[in-house]
Amino acid sequence: MLILTFLLLGAALLIIQTTIFPLLPAWMGNPDLLFLLVVYIAIRLDIFQGAVLVLLLGLLMDIFAGVFLGLYPVIYLLLFFLLQGLSRHLVIDETVHQAPLAVASYLFASCGLYLFATILAPDAILNWSWRDIILSALILAVIAIPFYQFCSWSHELARKGINKSRFTRAKSGNRFRA
C-alpha cells in the first residue's frame, strides 16, 4: 500500500511538472517535484521499499525525459544510497535540514546528470545554465518543508489507512442538557 501510494503520488507530480510547469514563464522556474519526493523517500523509507520505489520513479522520469535510457534511475539510486548512508551516521531527517538537503542533493543530481550525459554523448551540445540550476534549487528550498509535511501526512495515511471510525463515530450518550 505504501509503495503504491508513493508511486501514484510520484506519477501525479511527474504529470504536473511535465504538463503544467512548462507553460509558466521561464523567469518563474521549473521546480522538480519528483526529485523532492525521491529525497523524501531516501530519508524516510527503509532500504528495500525505498530502492524499489526510487527505481520505479526513475524509470518513470526516464520515460518522460527521453534523454538516455537508464540515466535517471542510476542517478536516483546513487542519490538514494548516498542519503541512506548519510542518514545512518547523521540526523538529516529533521525539519531544519530538509531545505539545505534538498538543494545539495539537487546540485549533486544535476551535476551527475550533466556528467553522465557528457560521457555518453561527447559530441552533443548540452545546455548547462547556472541561472536555471540556481533558480530551481532556490524554488526547491522554498517548497521543501511544506512538501515534506505533505509527504509525511501521506506516509502516515498510507501506513495507517483511512480510519473509518473517525468519520462514522457514534456519539456518546453523556451530554449536557439544559
PDB file of C-alpha atoms in Angstrom:
ATOM      1  CA  MET A   1       0.000   0.000   0.000  1.00  0.00           C
ATOM      2  CA  LEU A   2       2.844   2.386   0.845  1.00  0.00           C
ATOM      3  CA  ILE A   3       4.702   1.768  -2.415  1.00  0.00           C
ATOM      4  CA  LEU A   4       1.507   2.163  -4.430  1.00  0.00           C
ATOM      5  CA  THR A   5       0.654   5.418  -2.663  1.00  0.00           C
ATOM      6  CA  PHE A   6       4.043   6.967  -3.318  1.00  0.00           C
ATOM      7  CA  LEU A   7       4.146   5.604  -6.868  1.00  0.00           C
ATOM      8  CA  LEU A   8       0.796   7.240  -7.647  1.00  0.00           C
ATOM      9  CA  LEU A   9       1.925  10.451  -5.951  1.00  0.00           C
ATOM     10  CA  GLY A  10       5.138  10.405  -7.993  1.00  0.00           C
ATOM     11  CA  ALA A  11       3.231   9.814 -11.232  1.00  0.00           C
ATOM     12  CA  ALA A  12       0.902  12.721 -10.428  1.00  0.00           C
ATOM     13  CA  LEU A  13       3.845  15.002  -9.609  1.00  0.00           C
ATOM     14  CA  LEU A  14       5.599  13.992 -12.812  1.00  0.00           C
ATOM     15  CA  ILE A  15       2.491  14.713 -14.871  1.00  0.00           C
ATOM     16  CA  ILE A  16       2.125  18.120 -13.212  1.00  0.00           C
ATOM     17  CA  GLN A  17       5.752  19.066 -13.729  1.00  0.00           C
ATOM     18  CA  THR A  18       5.809  17.985 -17.374  1.00  0.00           C
ATOM     19  CA  THR A  19       2.454  19.403 -18.480  1.00  0.00           C
ATOM     20  CA  ILE A  20       1.680  22.456 -16.340  1.00  0.00           C
ATOM     21  CA  PHE A  21       5.079  23.842 -15.325  1.00  0.00           C
ATOM     22  CA  PRO A  22       6.434  24.253 -18.897  1.00  0.00           C
ATOM     23  CA  LEU A  23       3.515  26.589 -19.587  1.00  0.00           C
ATOM     24  CA  LEU A  24       4.738  29.001 -16.900  1.00  0.00           C
ATOM     25  CA  PRO A  25       7.095  31.846 -17.862  1.00  0.00           C
ATOM     26  CA  ALA A  26      10.796  30.996 -17.838  1.00  0.00           C
ATOM     27  CA  TRP A  27      11.598  33.525 -15.106  1.00  0.00           C
ATOM     28  CA  MET A  28       9.349  31.595 -12.678  1.00  0.00           C
ATOM     29  CA  GLY A  29      11.471  28.477 -12.937  1.00  0.00           C
ATOM     30  CA  ASN A  30      10.511  24.852 -13.288  1.00  0.00           C
ATOM     31  CA  PRO A  31      10.683  23.009  -9.947  1.00  0.00           C
ATOM     32  CA  ASP A  32      11.389  19.298  -9.936  1.00  0.00           C
ATOM     33  CA  LEU A  33       8.740  17.990  -7.544  1.00  0.00           C
ATOM     34  CA  LEU A  34       9.525  14.362  -8.288  1.00  0.00           C
ATOM     35  CA  PHE A  35      13.076  14.984  -7.135  1.00  0.00           C
ATOM     36  CA  LEU A  36      11.796  16.225  -3.771  1.00  0.00           C
ATOM     37  CA  LEU A  37       9.769  13.037  -3.468  1.00  0.00           C
ATOM     38  CA  VAL A  38      12.869  10.955  -4.201  1.00  0.00           C
ATOM     39  CA  VAL A  39      14.793  12.781  -1.466  1.00  0.00           C
ATOM     40  CA  TYR A  40      11.900  12.263   0.975  1.00  0.00           C
ATOM     41  CA  ILE A  41      11.798   8.551   0.141  1.00  0.00           C
ATOM     42  CA  ALA A  42      15.564   8.278   0.638  1.00  0.00           C
ATOM     43  CA  ILE A  43      15.294   9.833   4.085  1.00  0.00           C
ATOM     44  CA  ARG A  44      12.140   8.229   5.467  1.00  0.00           C
ATOM     45  CA  LEU A  45      11.634   4.779   3.930  1.00  0.00           C
ATOM     46  CA  ASP A  46      13.590   1.614   4.613  1.00  0.00           C
ATOM     47  CA  ILE A  47      16.210   0.475   2.151  1.00  0.00           C
ATOM     48  CA  PHE A  48      14.264  -2.186   0.223  1.00  0.00           C
ATOM     49  CA  GLN A  49      10.976  -0.323  -0.219  1.00  0.00           C
ATOM     50  CA  GLY A  50      12.805   2.920  -0.933  1.00  0.00           C
ATOM     51  CA  ALA A  51      15.153   1.421  -3.512  1.00  0.00           C
ATOM     52  CA  VAL A  52      12.291  -0.235  -5.386  1.00  0.00           C
ATOM     53  CA  LEU A  53      10.255   2.950  -5.315  1.00  0.00           C
ATOM     54  CA  VAL A  54      13.156   5.169  -6.381  1.00  0.00           C
ATOM     55  CA  LEU A  55      13.953   2.774  -9.225  1.00  0.00           C
ATOM     56  CA  LEU A  56      10.343   2.872 -10.439  1.00  0.00           C
ATOM     57  CA  LEU A  57      10.185   6.662 -10.173  1.00  0.00           C
ATOM     58  CA  GLY A  58      13.491   6.925 -12.036  1.00  0.00           C
ATOM     59  CA  LEU A  59      12.097   4.733 -14.803  1.00  0.00           C
ATOM     60  CA  LEU A  60       9.010   6.952 -14.984  1.00  0.00           C
ATOM     61  CA  MET A  61      11.207  10.038 -15.230  1.00  0.00           C
ATOM     62  CA  ASP A  62      13.260   8.290 -17.906  1.00  0.00           C
ATOM     63  CA  ILE A  63      10.136   7.710 -19.973  1.00  0.00           C
ATOM     64  CA  PHE A  64       9.074  11.344 -19.730  1.00  0.00           C
ATOM     65  CA  ALA A  65      12.565  12.827 -20.222  1.00  0.00           C
ATOM     66  CA  GLY A  66      13.599  10.584 -23.096  1.00  0.00           C
ATOM     67  CA  VAL A  67      17.278  11.516 -22.939  1.00  0.00           C
ATOM     68  CA  PHE A  68      19.428   8.433 -22.323  1.00  0.00           C
ATOM     69  CA  LEU A  69      17.643   5.359 -21.077  1.00  0.00           C
ATOM     70  CA  GLY A  70      18.700   4.418 -17.576  1.00  0.00           C
ATOM     71  CA  LEU A  71      20.207   7.783 -16.699  1.00  0.00           C
ATOM     72  CA  TYR A  72      17.586   8.911 -14.177  1.00  0.00           C
ATOM     73  CA  PRO A  73      17.281   5.534 -12.410  1.00  0.00           C
ATOM     74  CA  VAL A  74      21.062   5.419 -11.965  1.00  0.00           C
ATOM     75  CA  ILE A  75      21.256   8.979 -10.623  1.00  0.00           C
ATOM     76  CA  TYR A  76      18.236   8.494  -8.352  1.00  0.00           C
ATOM     77  CA  LEU A  77      19.586   5.197  -6.991  1.00  0.00           C
ATOM     78  CA  LEU A  78      23.031   6.716  -6.379  1.00  0.00           C
ATOM     79  CA  LEU A  79      21.392   9.601  -4.552  1.00  0.00           C
ATOM     80  CA  PHE A  80      19.163   7.197  -2.611  1.00  0.00           C
ATOM     81  CA  PHE A  81      22.069   5.093  -1.362  1.00  0.00           C
ATOM     82  CA  LEU A  82      24.143   8.196  -0.600  1.00  0.00           C
ATOM     83  CA  LEU A  83      21.333   9.664   1.516  1.00  0.00           C
ATOM     84  CA  GLN A  84      20.674   6.288   3.160  1.00  0.00           C
ATOM     85  CA  GLY A  85      24.341   6.091   4.123  1.00  0.00           C
ATOM     86  CA  LEU A  86      24.340   9.647   5.436  1.00  0.00           C
ATOM     87  CA  SER A  87      21.149   9.120   7.415  1.00  0.00           C
ATOM     88  CA  ARG A  88      22.713   6.198   9.269  1.00  0.00           C
ATOM     89  CA  HIS A  89      25.506   8.417  10.609  1.00  0.00           C
ATOM     90  CA  LEU A  90      23.888  11.858  10.663  1.00  0.00           C
ATOM     91  CA  VAL A  91      20.495  13.144  11.712  1.00  0.00           C
ATOM     92  CA  ILE A  92      19.284  14.561   8.393  1.00  0.00           C
ATOM     93  CA  ASP A  93      15.565  13.962   8.733  1.00  0.00           C
ATOM     94  CA  GLU A  94      14.878  16.974  10.959  1.00  0.00           C
ATOM     95  CA  THR A  95      12.843  19.884   9.608  1.00  0.00           C
ATOM     96  CA  VAL A  96      15.742  22.348   9.625  1.00  0.00           C
ATOM     97  CA  HIS A  97      17.845  20.028   7.466  1.00  0.00           C
ATOM     98  CA  GLN A  98      15.250  19.456   4.744  1.00  0.00           C
ATOM     99  CA  ALA A  99      15.756  22.591   2.634  1.00  0.00           C
ATOM    100  CA  PRO A 100      19.590  22.501   2.571  1.00  0.00           C
ATOM    101  CA  LEU A 101      19.498  18.754   1.963  1.00  0.00           C
ATOM    102  CA  ALA A 102      17.133  19.203  -0.981  1.00  0.00           C
ATOM    103  CA  VAL A 103      19.341  21.912  -2.502  1.00  0.00           C
ATOM    104  CA  ALA A 104      22.588  19.974  -2.022  1.00  0.00           C
ATOM    105  CA  SER A 105      21.002  16.807  -3.415  1.00  0.00           C
ATOM    106  CA  TYR A 106      19.606  18.704  -6.391  1.00  0.00           C
ATOM    107  CA  LEU A 107      23.009  20.170  -7.200  1.00  0.00           C
ATOM    108  CA  PHE A 108      24.606  16.714  -6.845  1.00  0.00           C
ATOM    109  CA  ALA A 109      21.993  15.135  -9.129  1.00  0.00           C
ATOM    110  CA  SER A 110      22.225  17.933 -11.711  1.00  0.00           C
ATOM    111  CA  CYS A 111      25.996  17.625 -11.843  1.00  0.00           C
ATOM    112  CA  GLY A 112      25.699  13.850 -12.129  1.00  0.00           C
ATOM    113  CA  LEU A 113      23.166  14.099 -14.944  1.00  0.00           C
ATOM    114  CA  TYR A 114      25.350  16.561 -16.831  1.00  0.00           C
ATOM    115  CA  LEU A 115      28.479  14.481 -16.271  1.00  0.00           C
ATOM    116  CA  PHE A 116      26.885  11.218 -17.424  1.00  0.00           C
ATOM    117  CA  ALA A 117      25.241  12.921 -20.405  1.00  0.00           C
ATOM    118  CA  THR A 118      28.614  14.400 -21.395  1.00  0.00           C
ATOM    119  CA  ILE A 119      30.269  10.988 -21.153  1.00  0.00           C
ATOM    120  CA  LEU A 120      27.502   9.233 -23.102  1.00  0.00           C
ATOM    121  CA  ALA A 121      27.343  11.819 -25.886  1.00  0.00           C
ATOM    122  CA  PRO A 122      30.648  13.708 -26.073  1.00  0.00           C
ATOM    123  CA  ASP A 123      29.764  15.423 -29.371  1.00  0.00           C
ATOM    124  CA  ALA A 124      26.353  16.674 -28.265  1.00  0.00           C
ATOM    125  CA  ILE A 125      25.918  20.251 -27.151  1.00  0.00           C
ATOM    126  CA  LEU A 126      24.355  20.144 -23.691  1.00  0.00           C
ATOM    127  CA  ASN A 127      22.644  23.096 -22.092  1.00  0.00           C
ATOM    128  CA  TRP A 128      24.052  23.938 -18.661  1.00  0.00           C
ATOM    129  CA  SER A 129      22.633  27.144 -17.285  1.00  0.00           C
ATOM    130  CA  TRP A 130      23.685  28.255 -13.819  1.00  0.00           C
ATOM    131  CA  ARG A 131      20.717  30.609 -13.738  1.00  0.00           C
ATOM    132  CA  ASP A 132      18.232  27.774 -14.263  1.00  0.00           C
ATOM    133  CA  ILE A 133      20.003  25.433 -11.843  1.00  0.00           C
ATOM    134  CA  ILE A 134      20.207  28.019  -9.064  1.00  0.00           C
ATOM    135  CA  LEU A 135      16.622  29.172  -9.653  1.00  0.00           C
ATOM    136  CA  SER A 136      15.382  25.573  -9.440  1.00  0.00           C
ATOM    137  CA  ALA A 137      17.458  24.984  -6.316  1.00  0.00           C
ATOM    138  CA  LEU A 138      16.006  28.088  -4.651  1.00  0.00           C
ATOM    139  CA  ILE A 139      12.471  27.061  -5.570  1.00  0.00           C
ATOM    140  CA  LEU A 140      13.115  23.602  -4.132  1.00  0.00           C
ATOM    141  CA  ALA A 141      14.457  25.175  -0.939  1.00  0.00           C
ATOM    142  CA  VAL A 142      11.308  27.254  -0.549  1.00  0.00           C
ATOM    143  CA  ILE A 143       8.827  24.444  -1.176  1.00  0.00           C
ATOM    144  CA  ALA A 144      10.819  21.662   0.522  1.00  0.00           C
ATOM    145  CA  ILE A 145       9.377  21.986   4.030  1.00  0.00           C
ATOM    146  CA  PRO A 146       5.669  22.220   3.040  1.00  0.00           C
ATOM    147  CA  PHE A 147       6.187  19.436   0.511  1.00  0.00           C
ATOM    148  CA  TYR A 148       7.818  17.177   3.107  1.00  0.00           C
ATOM    149  CA  GLN A 149       4.968  17.904   5.535  1.00  0.00           C
ATOM    150  CA  PHE A 150       2.512  16.797   2.838  1.00  0.00           C
ATOM    151  CA  CYS A 151       4.591  13.682   2.178  1.00  0.00           C
ATOM    152  CA  SER A 152       4.699  12.890   5.904  1.00  0.00           C
ATOM    153  CA  TRP A 153       0.925  13.214   6.057  1.00  0.00           C
ATOM    154  CA  SER A 154       0.590  10.915   3.003  1.00  0.00           C
ATOM    155  CA  HIS A 155       3.046   8.469   4.572  1.00  0.00           C
ATOM    156  CA  GLU A 156       1.034   8.288   7.799  1.00  0.00           C
ATOM    157  CA  LEU A 157      -2.219   7.963   5.883  1.00  0.00           C
ATOM    158  CA  ALA A 158      -0.820   5.127   3.760  1.00  0.00           C
ATOM    159  CA  ARG A 159       0.678   3.367   6.781  1.00  0.00           C
ATOM    160  CA  LYS A 160      -2.403   3.516   8.963  1.00  0.00           C
ATOM    161  CA  GLY A 161      -5.072   3.564   6.302  1.00  0.00           C
ATOM    162  CA  ILE A 162      -8.144   5.707   6.472  1.00  0.00           C
ATOM    163  CA  ASN A 163      -9.747   5.369   9.878  1.00  0.00           C
ATOM    164  CA  LYS A 164     -13.437   4.909   9.118  1.00  0.00           C
ATOM    165  CA  SER A 165     -14.424   5.170  12.744  1.00  0.00           C
ATOM    166  CA  ARG A 166     -13.232   8.761  12.762  1.00  0.00           C
ATOM    167  CA  PHE A 167     -15.908   9.692  10.263  1.00  0.00           C
ATOM    168  CA  THR A 168     -18.705   7.434  11.496  1.00  0.00           C
ATOM    169  CA  ARG A 169     -18.054   7.711  15.192  1.00  0.00           C
ATOM    170  CA  ALA A 170     -21.057   7.091  17.427  1.00  0.00           C
ATOM    171  CA  LYS A 171     -21.997   9.964  19.678  1.00  0.00           C
ATOM    172  CA  SER A 172     -21.626   9.415  23.357  1.00  0.00           C
ATOM    173  CA  GLY A 173     -24.778   9.401  25.458  1.00  0.00           C
ATOM    174  CA  ASN A 174     -23.305  11.666  28.127  1.00  0.00           C
ATOM    175  CA  ARG A 175     -24.369  15.140  27.046  1.00  0.00           C
ATOM    176  CA  PHE A 176     -25.322  18.229  28.921  1.00  0.00           C
ATOM    177  CA  ARG A 177     -28.981  19.129  28.503  1.00  0.00           C
ATOM    178  CA  ALA A 178     -30.425  22.414  29.637  1.00  0.00           C
TER     179      ALA A 178
END
